[in-house]
mmCIF file of C-alpha atoms and ligand atoms in Angstrom:
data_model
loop_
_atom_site.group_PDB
_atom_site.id
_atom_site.type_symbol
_atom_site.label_atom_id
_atom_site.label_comp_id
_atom_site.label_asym_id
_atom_site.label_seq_id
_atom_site.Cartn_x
_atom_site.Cartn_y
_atom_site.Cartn_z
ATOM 1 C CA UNK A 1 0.000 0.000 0.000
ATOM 2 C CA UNK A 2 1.251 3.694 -0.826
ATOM 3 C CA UNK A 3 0.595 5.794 1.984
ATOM 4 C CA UNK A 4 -0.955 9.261 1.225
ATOM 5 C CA UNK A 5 1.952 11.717 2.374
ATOM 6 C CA UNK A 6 0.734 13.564 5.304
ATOM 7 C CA UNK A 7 0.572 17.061 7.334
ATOM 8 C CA UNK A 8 -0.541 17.007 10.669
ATOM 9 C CA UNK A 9 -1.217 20.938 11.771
ATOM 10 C CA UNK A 10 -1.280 21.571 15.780
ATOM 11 C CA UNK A 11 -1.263 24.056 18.705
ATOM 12 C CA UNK A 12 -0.822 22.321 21.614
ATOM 13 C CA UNK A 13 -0.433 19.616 23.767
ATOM 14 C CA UNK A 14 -0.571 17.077 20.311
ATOM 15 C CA UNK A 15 -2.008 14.020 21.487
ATOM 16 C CA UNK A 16 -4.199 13.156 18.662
ATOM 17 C CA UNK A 17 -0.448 13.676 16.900
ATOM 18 C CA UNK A 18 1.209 11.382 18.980
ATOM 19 C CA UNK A 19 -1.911 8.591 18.496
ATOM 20 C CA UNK A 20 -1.608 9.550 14.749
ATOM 21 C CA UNK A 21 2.303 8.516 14.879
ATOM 22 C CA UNK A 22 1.648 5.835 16.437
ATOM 23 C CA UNK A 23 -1.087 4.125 14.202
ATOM 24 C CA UNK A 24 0.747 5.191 11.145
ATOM 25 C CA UNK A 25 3.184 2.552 12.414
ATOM 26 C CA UNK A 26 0.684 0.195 11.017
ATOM 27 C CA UNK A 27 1.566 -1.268 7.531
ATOM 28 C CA UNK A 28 -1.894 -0.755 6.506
ATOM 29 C CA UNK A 29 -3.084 2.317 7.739
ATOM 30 C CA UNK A 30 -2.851 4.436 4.995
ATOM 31 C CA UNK A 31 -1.086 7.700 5.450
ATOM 32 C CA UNK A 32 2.163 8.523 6.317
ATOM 33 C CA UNK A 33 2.864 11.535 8.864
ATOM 34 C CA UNK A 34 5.350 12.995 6.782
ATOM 35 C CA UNK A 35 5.312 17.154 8.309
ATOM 36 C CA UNK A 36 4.127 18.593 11.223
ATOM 37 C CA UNK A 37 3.383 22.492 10.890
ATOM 38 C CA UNK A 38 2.801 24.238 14.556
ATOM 39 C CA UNK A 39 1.862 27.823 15.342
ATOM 40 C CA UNK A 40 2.815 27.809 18.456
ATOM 41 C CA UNK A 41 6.525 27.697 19.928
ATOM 42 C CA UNK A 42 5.513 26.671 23.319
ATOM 43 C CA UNK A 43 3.593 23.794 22.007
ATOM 44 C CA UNK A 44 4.400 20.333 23.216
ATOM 45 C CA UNK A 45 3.261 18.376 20.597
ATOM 46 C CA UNK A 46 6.440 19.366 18.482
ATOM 47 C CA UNK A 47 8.221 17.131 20.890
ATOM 48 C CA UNK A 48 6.158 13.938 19.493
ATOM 49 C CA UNK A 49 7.844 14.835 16.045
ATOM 50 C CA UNK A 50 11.437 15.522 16.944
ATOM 51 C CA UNK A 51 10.930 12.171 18.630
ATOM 52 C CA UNK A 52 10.076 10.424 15.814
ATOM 53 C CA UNK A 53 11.969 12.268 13.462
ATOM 54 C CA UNK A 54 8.967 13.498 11.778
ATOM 55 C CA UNK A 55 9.667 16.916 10.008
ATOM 56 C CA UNK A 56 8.436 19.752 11.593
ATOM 57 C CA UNK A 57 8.085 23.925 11.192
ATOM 58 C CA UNK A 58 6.938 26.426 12.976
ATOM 59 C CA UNK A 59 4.978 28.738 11.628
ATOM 60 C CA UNK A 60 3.959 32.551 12.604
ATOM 61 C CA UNK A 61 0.181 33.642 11.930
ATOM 62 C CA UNK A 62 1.160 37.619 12.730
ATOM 63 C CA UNK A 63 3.926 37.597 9.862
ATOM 64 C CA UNK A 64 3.472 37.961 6.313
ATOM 65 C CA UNK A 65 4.917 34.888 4.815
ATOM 66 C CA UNK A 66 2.755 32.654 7.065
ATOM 67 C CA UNK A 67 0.504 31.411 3.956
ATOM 68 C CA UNK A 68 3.293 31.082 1.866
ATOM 69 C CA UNK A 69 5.371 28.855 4.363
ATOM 70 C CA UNK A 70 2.621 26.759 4.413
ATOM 71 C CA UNK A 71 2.262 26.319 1.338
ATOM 72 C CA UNK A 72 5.886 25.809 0.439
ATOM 73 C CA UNK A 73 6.398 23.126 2.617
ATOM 74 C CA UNK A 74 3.512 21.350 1.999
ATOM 75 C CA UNK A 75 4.860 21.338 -1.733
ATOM 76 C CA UNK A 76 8.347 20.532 -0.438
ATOM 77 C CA UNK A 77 7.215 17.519 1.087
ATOM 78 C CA UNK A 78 4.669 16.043 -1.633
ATOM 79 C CA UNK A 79 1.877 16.632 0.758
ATOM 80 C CA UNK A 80 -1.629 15.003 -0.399
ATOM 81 C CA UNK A 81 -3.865 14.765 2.590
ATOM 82 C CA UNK A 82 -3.633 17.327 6.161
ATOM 83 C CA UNK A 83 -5.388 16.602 9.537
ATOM 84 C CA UNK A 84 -5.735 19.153 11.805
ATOM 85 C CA UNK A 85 -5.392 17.790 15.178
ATOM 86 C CA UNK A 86 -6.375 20.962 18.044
ATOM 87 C CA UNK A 87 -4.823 23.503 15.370
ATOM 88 C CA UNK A 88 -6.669 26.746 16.889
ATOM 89 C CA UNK A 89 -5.969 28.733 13.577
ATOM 90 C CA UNK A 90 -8.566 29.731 10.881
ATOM 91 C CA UNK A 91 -6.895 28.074 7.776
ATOM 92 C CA UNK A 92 -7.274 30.178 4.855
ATOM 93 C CA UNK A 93 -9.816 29.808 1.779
ATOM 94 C CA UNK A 94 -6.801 29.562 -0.720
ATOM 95 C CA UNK A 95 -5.656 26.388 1.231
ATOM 96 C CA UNK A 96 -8.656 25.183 1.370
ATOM 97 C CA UNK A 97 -9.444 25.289 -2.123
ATOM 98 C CA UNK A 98 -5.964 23.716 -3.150
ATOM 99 C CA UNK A 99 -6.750 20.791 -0.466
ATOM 100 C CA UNK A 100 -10.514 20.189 -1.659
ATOM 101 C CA UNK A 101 -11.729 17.215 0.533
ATOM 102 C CA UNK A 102 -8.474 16.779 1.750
ATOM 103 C CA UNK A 103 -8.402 18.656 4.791
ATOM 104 C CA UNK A 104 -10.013 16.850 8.063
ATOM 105 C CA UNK A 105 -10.543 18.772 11.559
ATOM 106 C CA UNK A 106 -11.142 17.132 14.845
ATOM 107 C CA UNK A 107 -13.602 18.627 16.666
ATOM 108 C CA UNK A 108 -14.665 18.043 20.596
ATOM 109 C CA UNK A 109 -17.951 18.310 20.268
ATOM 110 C CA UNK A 110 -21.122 16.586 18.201
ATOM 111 C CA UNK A 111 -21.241 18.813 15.178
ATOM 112 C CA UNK A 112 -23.596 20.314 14.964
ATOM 113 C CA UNK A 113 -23.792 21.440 18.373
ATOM 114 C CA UNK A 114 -21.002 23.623 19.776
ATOM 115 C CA UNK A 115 -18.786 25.321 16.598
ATOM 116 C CA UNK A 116 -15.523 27.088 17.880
ATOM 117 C CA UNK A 117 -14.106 27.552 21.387
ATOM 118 C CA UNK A 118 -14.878 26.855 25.091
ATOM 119 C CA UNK A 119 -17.007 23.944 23.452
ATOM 120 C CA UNK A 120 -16.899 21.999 27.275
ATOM 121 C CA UNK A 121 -18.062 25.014 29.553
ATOM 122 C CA UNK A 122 -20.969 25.850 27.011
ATOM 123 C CA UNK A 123 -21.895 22.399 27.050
ATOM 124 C CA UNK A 124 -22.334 22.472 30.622
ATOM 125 C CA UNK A 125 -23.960 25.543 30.788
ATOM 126 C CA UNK A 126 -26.791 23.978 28.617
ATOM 127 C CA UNK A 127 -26.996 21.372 30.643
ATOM 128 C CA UNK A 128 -26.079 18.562 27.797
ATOM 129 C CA UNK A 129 -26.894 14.919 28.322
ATOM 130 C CA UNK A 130 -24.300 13.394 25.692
ATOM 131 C CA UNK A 131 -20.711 14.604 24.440
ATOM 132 C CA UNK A 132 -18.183 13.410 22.061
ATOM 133 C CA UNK A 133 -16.150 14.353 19.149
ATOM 134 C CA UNK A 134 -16.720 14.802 15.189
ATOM 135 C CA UNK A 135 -14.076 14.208 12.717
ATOM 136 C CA UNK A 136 -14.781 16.098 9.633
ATOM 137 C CA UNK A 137 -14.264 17.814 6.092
ATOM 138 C CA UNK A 138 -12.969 21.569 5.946
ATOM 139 C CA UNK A 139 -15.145 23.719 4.076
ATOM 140 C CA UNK A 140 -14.602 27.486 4.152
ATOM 141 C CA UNK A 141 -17.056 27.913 7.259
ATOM 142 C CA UNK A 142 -15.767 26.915 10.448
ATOM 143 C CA UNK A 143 -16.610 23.533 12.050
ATOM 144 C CA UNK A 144 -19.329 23.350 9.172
ATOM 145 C CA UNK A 145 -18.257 20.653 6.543
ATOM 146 C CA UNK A 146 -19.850 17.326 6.070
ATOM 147 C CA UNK A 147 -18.851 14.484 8.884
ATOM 148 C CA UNK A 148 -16.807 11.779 8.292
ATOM 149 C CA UNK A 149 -17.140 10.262 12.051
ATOM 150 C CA UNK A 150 -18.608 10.907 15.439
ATOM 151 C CA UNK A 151 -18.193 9.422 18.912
ATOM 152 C CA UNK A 152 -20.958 9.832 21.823
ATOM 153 C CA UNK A 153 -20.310 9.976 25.529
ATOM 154 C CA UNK A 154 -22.953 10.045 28.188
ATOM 155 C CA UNK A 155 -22.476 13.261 30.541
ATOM 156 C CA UNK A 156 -23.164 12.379 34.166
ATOM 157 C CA UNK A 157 -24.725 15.508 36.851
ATOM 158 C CA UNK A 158 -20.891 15.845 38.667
ATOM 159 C CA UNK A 159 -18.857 16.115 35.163
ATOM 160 C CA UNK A 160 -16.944 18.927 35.001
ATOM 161 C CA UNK A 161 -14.624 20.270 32.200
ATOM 162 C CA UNK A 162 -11.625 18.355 32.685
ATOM 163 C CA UNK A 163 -13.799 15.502 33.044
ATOM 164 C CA UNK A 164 -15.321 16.119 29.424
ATOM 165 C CA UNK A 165 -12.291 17.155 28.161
ATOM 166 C CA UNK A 166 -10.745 13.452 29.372
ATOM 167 C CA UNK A 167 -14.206 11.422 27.862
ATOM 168 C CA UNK A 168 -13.647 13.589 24.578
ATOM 169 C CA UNK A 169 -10.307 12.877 24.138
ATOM 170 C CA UNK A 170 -10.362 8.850 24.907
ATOM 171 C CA UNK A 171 -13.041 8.986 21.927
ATOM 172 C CA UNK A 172 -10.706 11.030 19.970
ATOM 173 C CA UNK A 173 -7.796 8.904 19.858
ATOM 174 C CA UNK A 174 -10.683 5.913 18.353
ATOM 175 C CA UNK A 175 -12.354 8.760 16.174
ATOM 176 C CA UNK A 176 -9.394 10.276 14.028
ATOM 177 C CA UNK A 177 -7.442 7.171 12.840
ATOM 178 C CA UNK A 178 -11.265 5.340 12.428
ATOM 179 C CA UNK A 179 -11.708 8.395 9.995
ATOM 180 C CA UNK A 180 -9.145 8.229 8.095
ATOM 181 C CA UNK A 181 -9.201 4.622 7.663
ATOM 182 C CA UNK A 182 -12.528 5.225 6.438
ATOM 183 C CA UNK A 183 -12.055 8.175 4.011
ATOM 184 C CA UNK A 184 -9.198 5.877 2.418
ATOM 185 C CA UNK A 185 -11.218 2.756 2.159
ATOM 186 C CA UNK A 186 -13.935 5.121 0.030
ATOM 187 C CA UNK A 187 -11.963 7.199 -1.866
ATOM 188 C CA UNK A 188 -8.433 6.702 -4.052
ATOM 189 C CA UNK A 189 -6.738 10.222 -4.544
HETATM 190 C C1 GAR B 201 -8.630 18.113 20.786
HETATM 191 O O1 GAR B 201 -9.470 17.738 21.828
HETATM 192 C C2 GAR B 201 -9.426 18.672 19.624
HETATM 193 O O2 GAR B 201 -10.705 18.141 19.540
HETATM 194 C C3 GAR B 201 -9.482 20.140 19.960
HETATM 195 O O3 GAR B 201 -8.232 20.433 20.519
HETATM 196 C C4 GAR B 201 -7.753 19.292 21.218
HETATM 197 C C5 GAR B 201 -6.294 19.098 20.867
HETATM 198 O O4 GAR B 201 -5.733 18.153 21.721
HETATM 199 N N1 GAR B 201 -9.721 20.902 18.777
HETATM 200 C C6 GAR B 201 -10.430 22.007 18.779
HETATM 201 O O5 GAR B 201 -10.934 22.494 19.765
HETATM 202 C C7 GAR B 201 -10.574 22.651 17.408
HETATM 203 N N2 GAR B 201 -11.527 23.685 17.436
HETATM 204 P P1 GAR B 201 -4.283 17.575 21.436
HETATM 205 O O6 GAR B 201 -3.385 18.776 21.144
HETATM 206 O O7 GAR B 201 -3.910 16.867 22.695
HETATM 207 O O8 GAR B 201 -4.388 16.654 20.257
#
């Protein structure tokens, strides 16, 4: 099997990178993490690809070249598919359009329900009976394109955030590589 060449984008603390790694491992799982682009110096996740020598940049979303790093480097490294795994950036249209159906985002909440940030606290607020996470396609509108997966959790009365954030992520780790198996299994590109 050819493995679709692979960019993982991230802000944080990467664990859905480090899963991603990991199941790549796989002889038949089908992509390759071949670059990891980060926005964020302080993040840990870079740590998951110096450690397993996957290539990595850093990139700046205040400075002018910031599109055209991307985009360099996902041409220097024969890029064909990008996850975004907790990358808290708006990626632009132009990407978008050169990466049609190509471009997943995880998301820690049931899409519809809860686009954007502070998705745990506002699902508290409204007193939510289930949670989860939603893999899906980037379309220019955030959180909005069509879904490839999605995992349920039941909430209990004492949840709190981090306890949300902890059932989300345990579904996560299942949800992305499920996904991409999936997308792969439909699909030759
Ligand atoms: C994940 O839970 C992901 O769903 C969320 O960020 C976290 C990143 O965790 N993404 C978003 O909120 C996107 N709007 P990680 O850095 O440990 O993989």
């Amino acid at each position: 099997m050819v493995k679709k060449k692979t960019c993982i984008f991230i802000s944080g603390k990467g664990s859905n990178l480090r899963n991603l790694i990991s199941r790549s491992r796989d002889n038949n799982f089908p992509i390759k993490i071949s670059l990891v682009i980060c926005n964020n110096m302080e993040a840990y996740g870079v740590n998951y690809a110096k450690k397993n020598k996957v290539p990595y940049i850093f990139v700046d979303a205040k400075k002018k070249n910031y599109e055209n790093k991307i985009l360099f480097n996902l041409k220097k490294h024969k890029i064909s598919f990008i996850c975004l795994a907790g990358y808290m950036k708006i990626i632009s249209n132009n990407l978008i359009r050169l990466y049609q159906k190509k471009i997943i985002n995880i998301h820690p909440s049931l899409l519809p329900k809860f686009k954007g940030l502070n998705t745990f606290a506002r699902m508290l607020k409204n007193k939510e009976i289930q949670g989860g996470c939603t893999v899906h396609y980037v379309n220019e509108k955030l959180d909005s394109g069509s879904t490839i997966i999605q995992k349920k959790f039941i909430i209990n009365a004492n949840d709190d955030v981090n306890i949300l954030k902890k059932k989300t992520q345990k579904l996560e780790y299942k949800a992305f590589p499920e996904a991409i198996i999936n997308i792969f299994r439909n699909f030759s590109f």
